[in-house]
């Protein structure tokens, strides 16, 4: 399927470069090279003139001119004439040199973003400006928990995606891959994942070998956070949290306009914070995790009891959850009580996030967000009532529903960030990318 309009994501496929990437890239506490700042600014704006860039970033015309000349010579930016706007009152204005806009050389590089999931894998192919060129998805083999199968499926998905748009592996400069679990972005190792039967110290290297392209690996909640930071509601915010309740409970945190990954590379695991001593068993093996009360698989487990469908649980937990949702909509009290209880636990989790990080906004984000009982007005008001705010207004919560490709779109941001760092020549370590 060729790229189409998918809710929430501005694909910019109408020909104009709509821009992607953080809009506040110069707020980081560590100074970035001017070359990076200017390139990121052009990509975030979609296109801009040298004069606008100088004004926006407070950089002298001479510096802008020198650095952008280098970026053009390197093939990262290009010049494009700006359509002249006739001035009827002053027809003489505009007769001089026509204004020129700088844009990212979009076709110079291509990346792939991939989300590997329990039931389905999705992928997006994007150009260097962040425009979506093609997308693909495929069902996964049920109940497999093997790195070898996962890698083979990723390879098959990549081939399918390339076939969609008539490209081949040599056209791809970087692949970003996201999966659930404790994924160390810097080392490419996975300490735990519900998708693997054992930890892996070299999973990224195995992906790279199989895909034949430099590959980066990250936690799927980080992908969602990058999707918000590069393409969504987080583009103009410097500090915010993203919480997702799809495929488990995940969280990402942006500080100073950059994704925070924690000192040891793994970052936030909101789903495995404890909300009950000796509580329900989580798929991580521990008890009392938030995820064990809120995640789709946890609800499916309760749905099997409420709907008396134990035998169907292992076959299709999502179908079971859909049935539960339909029952709740129809007024089934047992089904409603399951969603309400999960909503109260989510309120507890969100309150803890607000209390610990004091973010500008908590974005409750995901592909479908279809189970609206979980983030109903009562849930958010319970979250506010649990949170100590004093005289200040309570933390703001926004709900974003994107469509199924949001995870892969976040993986595109991961790949674009890593590739840009590498190309512009400042990436000393993998850990500094994205
Ligand atoms: Zn857990």
Coordinates of C-alpha atoms and ligand atoms in Angstrom, one line a residue:
X1 CA 0.0 0.0 0.0
X2 CA 1.4 3.4 -1.0
X3 CA 1.4 6.0 1.7
X4 CA -2.0 7.4 2.6
X5 CA -3.4 9.8 5.0
X6 CA -3.3 8.2 8.5
X7 CA -4.8 10.0 11.3
X8 CA -2.6 12.3 13.3
X9 CA 0.5 12.1 11.2
X10 CA 1.3 14.9 8.8
X11 CA 2.9 12.9 6.0
X12 CA 3.6 16.0 3.9
X13 CA 3.0 13.9 0.8
X14 CA 1.2 16.7 -1.1
X15 CA 4.5 17.8 -2.6
X16 CA 5.5 20.5 -0.2
X17 CA 7.9 19.6 2.6
X18 CA 5.8 19.9 5.7
X19 CA 8.7 19.6 8.1
X20 CA 9.4 17.1 10.9
X21 CA 11.5 17.0 13.9
X22 CA 11.6 18.9 17.2
X23 CA 10.8 22.6 16.7
X24 CA 12.9 23.7 19.7
X25 CA 16.2 21.9 18.8
X26 CA 18.3 24.7 20.2
X27 CA 17.1 24.4 23.8
X28 CA 19.3 21.4 24.8
X29 CA 21.6 22.2 27.7
X30 CA 24.6 20.8 25.8
X31 CA 25.5 23.1 22.9
X32 CA 25.2 21.3 19.5
X33 CA 27.3 22.2 16.5
X34 CA 25.8 25.0 14.4
X35 CA 25.8 22.7 11.4
X36 CA 23.4 20.4 13.2
X37 CA 21.2 23.2 14.6
X38 CA 20.8 24.7 11.1
X39 CA 20.1 21.4 9.4
X40 CA 17.5 20.4 12.0
X41 CA 15.9 23.8 11.8
X42 CA 15.4 23.5 8.0
X43 CA 14.0 20.0 8.3
X44 CA 11.7 21.0 11.2
X45 CA 10.4 24.0 9.2
X46 CA 10.0 22.1 6.0
X47 CA 11.8 24.9 4.2
X48 CA 13.1 28.3 5.2
X49 CA 15.2 31.2 3.9
X50 CA 18.6 32.0 5.2
X51 CA 17.3 35.3 6.6
X52 CA 14.5 33.6 8.5
X53 CA 16.9 31.1 9.9
X54 CA 19.3 33.7 11.1
X55 CA 16.4 35.6 12.8
X56 CA 14.9 32.5 14.4
X57 CA 18.1 31.1 15.8
X58 CA 19.9 34.4 16.5
X59 CA 22.8 33.5 14.2
X60 CA 24.7 36.0 12.0
X61 CA 24.0 36.1 8.3
X62 CA 27.7 35.4 7.6
X63 CA 27.6 32.2 9.7
X64 CA 24.3 31.0 8.2
X65 CA 25.7 31.6 4.7
X66 CA 28.9 29.8 5.4
X67 CA 27.4 26.8 7.1
X68 CA 24.5 26.3 4.7
X69 CA 26.9 26.5 1.8
X70 CA 28.7 23.5 3.3
X71 CA 25.5 21.6 3.9
X72 CA 24.5 22.2 0.2
X73 CA 27.9 21.1 -1.0
X74 CA 27.6 18.0 1.1
X75 CA 24.3 17.2 -0.5
X76 CA 22.2 17.5 2.6
X77 CA 20.3 20.7 1.7
X78 CA 19.2 22.2 -1.6
X79 CA 18.0 25.6 -2.8
X80 CA 14.5 26.0 -4.1
X81 CA 13.0 29.2 -5.5
X82 CA 10.2 30.8 -3.4
X83 CA 7.1 31.6 -5.4
X84 CA 7.0 35.4 -5.6
X85 CA 4.0 37.1 -4.0
X86 CA 3.1 40.1 -6.2
X87 CA 2.9 43.4 -4.3
X88 CA 0.3 45.5 -6.2
X89 CA 1.0 48.7 -4.3
X90 CA 4.8 48.5 -4.8
X91 CA 5.3 46.7 -8.1
X92 CA 9.0 47.6 -8.0
X93 CA 9.5 45.5 -4.9
X94 CA 10.6 42.0 -5.7
X95 CA 12.3 42.8 -8.9
X96 CA 15.7 42.1 -7.5
X97 CA 17.2 38.7 -6.7
X98 CA 14.3 36.2 -6.2
X99 CA 14.2 34.8 -2.7
X100 CA 15.5 31.3 -2.3
X101 CA 14.3 28.7 0.2
X102 CA 16.5 26.0 1.7
X103 CA 15.1 22.5 1.9
X104 CA 16.3 19.1 3.0
X105 CA 17.6 17.1 0.0
X106 CA 14.7 14.7 0.6
X107 CA 15.6 12.1 -2.0
X108 CA 19.2 11.9 -1.0
X109 CA 18.6 9.2 1.7
X110 CA 15.9 6.8 2.7
X111 CA 15.3 5.1 6.0
X112 CA 12.9 2.4 7.3
X113 CA 11.1 2.4 10.6
X114 CA 9.8 -0.9 11.9
X115 CA 7.6 -1.9 14.9
X116 CA 7.7 -5.6 15.8
X117 CA 4.6 -6.5 17.7
X118 CA 2.9 -9.5 19.4
X119 CA 0.4 -9.9 16.7
X120 CA 1.5 -7.7 13.8
X121 CA 4.7 -6.1 12.5
X122 CA 4.4 -2.7 10.7
X123 CA 7.0 -0.7 8.7
X124 CA 7.2 2.7 7.1
X125 CA 9.8 3.9 4.4
X126 CA 10.6 7.6 4.6
X127 CA 12.8 10.0 2.8
X128 CA 15.4 12.3 4.4
X129 CA 12.8 15.0 5.0
X130 CA 10.6 12.6 6.9
X131 CA 8.0 12.2 4.2
X132 CA 6.3 8.8 4.1
X133 CA 6.9 6.9 0.9
X134 CA 5.5 3.5 1.6
X135 CA 4.1 1.3 4.3
X136 CA 3.7 -2.4 4.9
X137 CA 2.5 -4.8 7.6
X138 CA 2.3 -8.5 8.2
X139 CA 0.9 -10.8 10.8
X140 CA 3.3 -12.5 13.2
X141 CA 3.7 -16.2 13.9
X142 CA 1.6 -16.9 17.0
X143 CA 3.3 -17.7 20.3
X144 CA 6.8 -17.5 18.9
X145 CA 9.4 -16.3 21.3
X146 CA 12.6 -16.6 19.4
X147 CA 15.1 -14.0 18.2
X148 CA 15.8 -16.0 15.0
X149 CA 12.1 -16.0 14.0
X150 CA 11.8 -12.3 14.9
X151 CA 14.7 -11.4 12.7
X152 CA 13.5 -13.5 9.8
X153 CA 10.1 -11.8 10.1
X154 CA 11.7 -8.4 10.1
X155 CA 13.7 -9.3 7.0
X156 CA 10.5 -10.5 5.2
X157 CA 8.7 -7.3 6.2
X158 CA 11.6 -5.2 4.8
X159 CA 11.5 -7.0 1.5
X160 CA 7.7 -6.5 1.3
X161 CA 8.1 -2.8 2.0
X162 CA 10.8 -2.4 -0.6
X163 CA 8.7 -4.2 -3.2
X164 CA 5.8 -1.8 -2.5
X165 CA 7.9 1.2 -3.7
X166 CA 10.3 -0.4 -6.2
X167 CA 13.4 0.1 -4.0
X168 CA 16.1 -2.2 -2.9
X169 CA 18.3 -2.6 0.2
X170 CA 21.1 -0.4 -1.3
X171 CA 18.6 2.5 -1.3
X172 CA 18.2 2.3 2.5
X173 CA 20.7 4.1 4.7
X174 CA 19.4 3.2 8.1
X175 CA 16.7 1.1 9.8
X176 CA 15.1 1.8 13.2
X177 CA 13.5 -1.1 15.0
X178 CA 11.2 -1.0 18.0
X179 CA 10.0 -3.8 20.3
X180 CA 8.5 -4.2 23.7
X181 CA 10.8 -4.8 26.7
X182 CA 14.0 -3.6 28.3
X183 CA 15.9 -2.6 25.2
X184 CA 19.3 -0.8 25.7
X185 CA 19.5 1.6 22.8
X186 CA 23.2 2.3 23.3
X187 CA 24.4 -1.3 23.3
X188 CA 21.6 -2.9 21.2
X189 CA 21.1 -5.6 23.9
X190 CA 17.7 -6.7 25.3
X191 CA 17.7 -7.6 29.0
X192 CA 14.0 -8.7 28.9
X193 CA 11.3 -8.8 26.3
X194 CA 7.9 -10.5 26.2
X195 CA 8.8 -11.3 22.6
X196 CA 12.0 -13.3 23.5
X197 CA 12.5 -16.5 25.4
X198 CA 15.9 -15.3 26.7
X199 CA 17.9 -12.0 27.0
X200 CA 20.1 -11.1 24.1
X201 CA 23.3 -9.2 24.3
X202 CA 23.7 -8.6 20.6
X203 CA 20.3 -8.4 19.1
X204 CA 21.0 -5.2 17.1
X205 CA 24.1 -6.7 15.5
X206 CA 22.0 -9.7 14.5
X207 CA 19.4 -7.4 12.9
X208 CA 22.1 -5.5 11.1
X209 CA 23.6 -8.7 9.6
X210 CA 20.2 -10.0 8.5
X211 CA 18.9 -6.7 7.1
X212 CA 22.2 -5.6 5.6
X213 CA 21.7 -2.0 6.7
X214 CA 22.9 -0.1 9.9
X215 CA 20.2 -0.7 12.4
X216 CA 19.1 0.8 15.7
X217 CA 17.0 -0.8 18.3
X218 CA 14.8 0.8 20.9
X219 CA 11.9 0.2 23.3
X220 CA 8.5 0.7 21.6
X221 CA 7.3 3.3 24.1
X222 CA 10.4 5.3 23.2
X223 CA 9.3 5.1 19.5
X224 CA 5.9 6.5 20.4
X225 CA 7.6 9.3 22.3
X226 CA 9.8 10.0 19.3
X227 CA 6.7 10.0 17.1
X228 CA 5.2 12.7 19.3
X229 CA 8.5 14.7 19.4
X230 CA 9.1 14.5 15.6
X231 CA 5.6 14.4 14.1
X232 CA 3.0 15.1 16.8
X233 CA 1.9 17.2 19.6
X234 CA 5.3 17.2 21.3
X235 CA 7.1 19.1 18.5
X236 CA 6.9 22.4 20.2
X237 CA 7.2 21.2 23.8
X238 CA 10.5 20.9 25.6
X239 CA 9.4 18.7 28.5
X240 CA 6.6 16.2 28.4
X241 CA 5.7 12.6 29.2
X242 CA 4.1 10.1 26.9
X243 CA 2.1 7.2 28.3
X244 CA 0.7 4.3 26.2
X245 CA -1.7 1.6 27.2
X246 CA -1.5 -0.4 24.1
X247 CA 0.7 -3.6 24.0
X248 CA 1.4 -3.2 27.7
X249 CA 1.8 0.0 29.6
X250 CA 4.7 2.1 28.4
X251 CA 6.2 5.5 29.0
X252 CA 8.6 7.9 27.4
X253 CA 10.0 11.1 28.8
X254 CA 11.3 14.2 26.9
X255 CA 13.6 16.6 28.7
X256 CA 15.0 19.7 27.0
X257 CA 13.5 18.5 23.8
X258 CA 15.4 15.2 23.8
X259 CA 14.3 11.7 24.6
X260 CA 15.5 10.7 28.1
X261 CA 16.8 7.1 28.1
X262 CA 18.0 6.8 31.7
X263 CA 21.6 6.4 32.8
X264 CA 21.7 2.7 31.8
X265 CA 19.9 3.1 28.5
X266 CA 16.6 1.6 29.3
X267 CA 14.5 4.5 30.6
X268 CA 11.0 4.5 31.9
X269 CA 9.2 1.2 32.7
X270 CA 5.9 2.6 34.0
X271 CA 4.1 -0.6 33.3
X272 CA 6.3 -2.5 35.8
X273 CA 6.1 0.0 38.6
X274 CA 4.3 -1.6 41.5
X275 CA 0.8 -0.6 42.4
X276 CA -0.1 -3.5 44.7
X277 CA 1.9 -5.6 47.1
X278 CA 1.6 -9.3 46.3
X279 CA -0.8 -8.3 43.5
X280 CA -1.7 -9.8 40.2
X281 CA 0.9 -11.7 38.2
X282 CA 2.5 -9.6 35.5
X283 CA 3.9 -11.1 32.3
X284 CA 7.4 -10.0 33.5
X285 CA 7.1 -12.6 36.3
X286 CA 6.7 -10.1 39.1
X287 CA 3.6 -9.3 41.0
X288 CA 1.6 -6.1 41.4
X289 CA 2.9 -4.3 38.3
X290 CA 0.6 -1.6 36.9
X291 CA 0.6 -3.5 33.6
X292 CA -0.9 -6.5 35.2
X293 CA -4.1 -4.4 35.9
X294 CA -4.3 -2.2 32.8
X295 CA -2.7 -3.8 29.7
X296 CA -4.7 -5.4 27.0
X297 CA -3.6 -8.9 27.9
X298 CA -4.5 -8.3 31.6
X299 CA -8.0 -7.1 30.5
X300 CA -8.3 -10.1 28.2
X301 CA -7.5 -12.4 31.1
X302 CA -10.4 -10.9 33.1
X303 CA -12.6 -10.9 30.1
X304 CA -12.2 -14.6 29.7
X305 CA -13.8 -15.0 33.2
X306 CA -16.5 -12.4 32.7
X307 CA -17.5 -13.7 29.3
X308 CA -16.9 -17.4 30.2
X309 CA -14.6 -17.9 27.2
X310 CA -11.5 -19.5 28.7
X311 CA -10.8 -21.6 25.7
X312 CA -10.5 -18.6 23.3
X313 CA -8.0 -16.7 25.5
X314 CA -4.9 -18.2 24.0
X315 CA -6.2 -17.9 20.5
X316 CA -7.1 -14.2 20.3
X317 CA -6.8 -12.0 23.4
X318 CA -7.6 -9.0 21.3
X319 CA -10.8 -10.5 20.0
X320 CA -11.8 -11.3 23.5
X321 CA -11.1 -7.7 24.5
X322 CA -13.2 -6.5 21.6
X323 CA -16.1 -8.7 22.9
X324 CA -15.6 -7.2 26.4
X325 CA -15.7 -3.7 24.9
X326 CA -18.9 -4.5 23.0
X327 CA -20.5 -6.0 26.2
X328 CA -19.5 -2.9 28.2
X329 CA -21.0 -0.6 25.6
X330 CA -24.2 -2.7 25.8
X331 CA -24.4 -2.2 29.5
X332 CA -23.0 -5.5 30.8
X333 CA -22.0 -4.5 34.4
X334 CA -19.3 -7.2 34.8
X335 CA -17.6 -6.0 31.6
X336 CA -18.0 -2.3 32.7
X337 CA -16.5 -3.1 36.1
X338 CA -13.4 -4.5 34.4
X339 CA -12.7 -1.3 32.4
X340 CA -13.6 0.9 35.4
X341 CA -11.1 -0.9 37.7
X342 CA -8.4 -0.8 35.0
X343 CA -9.1 2.9 34.6
X344 CA -8.7 3.5 38.3
X345 CA -5.3 1.8 38.2
X346 CA -4.3 3.9 35.2
X347 CA -5.3 7.0 37.1
X348 CA -3.0 5.9 39.9
X349 CA -0.1 5.4 37.4
X350 CA -0.7 8.8 35.7
X351 CA -0.9 10.5 39.1
X352 CA 2.5 9.1 40.0
X353 CA 4.0 10.3 36.7
X354 CA 2.6 13.8 37.3
X355 CA 3.9 13.7 40.9
X356 CA 7.4 12.5 40.0
X357 CA 8.2 14.4 36.8
X358 CA 5.9 17.5 36.9
X359 CA 5.7 17.5 33.0
X360 CA 4.3 20.3 30.9
X361 CA 1.8 17.7 29.6
X362 CA 1.2 14.0 29.8
X363 CA 0.3 12.7 26.3
X364 CA -1.8 9.6 26.4
X365 CA -0.9 8.2 23.0
X366 CA -1.3 5.2 20.8
X367 CA -2.5 3.8 17.6
X368 CA -6.1 3.3 18.2
X369 CA -6.9 4.2 21.8
X370 CA -10.2 2.4 21.3
X371 CA -11.0 1.5 24.8
X372 CA -12.1 4.9 25.9
X373 CA -13.3 3.8 29.3
X374 CA -9.7 3.7 30.3
X375 CA -9.2 7.4 29.8
X376 CA -12.7 8.6 30.4
X377 CA -13.4 11.9 32.2
X378 CA -13.8 10.0 35.5
X379 CA -10.4 8.4 35.1
X380 CA -8.7 11.7 34.5
X381 CA -10.5 13.5 37.3
X382 CA -9.6 10.6 39.7
X383 CA -6.0 11.1 38.6
X384 CA -6.2 14.8 39.4
X385 CA -7.8 14.1 42.8
X386 CA -5.0 11.7 43.7
X387 CA -2.3 14.3 42.8
X388 CA -1.0 16.9 45.2
X389 CA -1.0 20.2 43.3
X390 CA -1.6 22.8 46.0
X391 CA -2.8 26.0 44.4
X392 CA -1.3 25.2 41.0
X393 CA -3.5 23.9 38.1
X394 CA -3.4 20.1 37.7
X395 CA -1.2 18.4 35.2
X396 CA -2.6 18.6 31.7
X397 CA -3.4 15.3 29.9
X398 CA -3.9 15.1 26.1
X399 CA -5.3 12.1 24.2
X400 CA -3.7 11.3 20.9
X401 CA -5.0 8.6 18.6
X402 CA -2.8 8.2 15.5
X403 CA -3.6 5.0 13.6
X404 CA -1.7 1.8 13.6
X405 CA 1.5 3.1 11.9
X406 CA 2.4 5.5 14.7
X407 CA 4.9 3.0 16.2
X408 CA 6.7 2.5 12.9
X409 CA 6.6 6.3 12.3
X410 CA 8.4 6.7 15.6
X411 CA 11.0 4.2 14.4
X412 CA 11.5 6.4 11.3
X413 CA 12.3 9.3 13.7
X414 CA 14.8 7.0 15.5
X415 CA 16.5 6.1 12.1
X416 CA 16.4 9.7 10.8
X417 CA 18.0 11.0 14.0
X418 CA 20.7 8.4 14.0
X419 CA 21.5 8.8 10.3
X420 CA 21.6 12.6 10.6
X421 CA 24.1 12.4 13.5
X422 CA 26.2 10.1 11.5
X423 CA 26.1 12.0 8.3
X424 CA 26.8 15.4 9.8
X425 CA 29.8 14.0 11.4
X426 CA 29.3 14.5 15.1
X427 CA 28.2 11.1 16.3
X428 CA 31.0 9.8 18.5
X429 CA 28.9 7.1 20.0
X430 CA 25.7 5.3 19.1
X431 CA 24.3 6.6 22.4
X432 CA 24.3 10.2 21.3
X433 CA 22.0 9.6 18.4
X434 CA 18.3 10.5 18.1
Ligands
LIG1 ZN1 5.8 -6.4 35.4

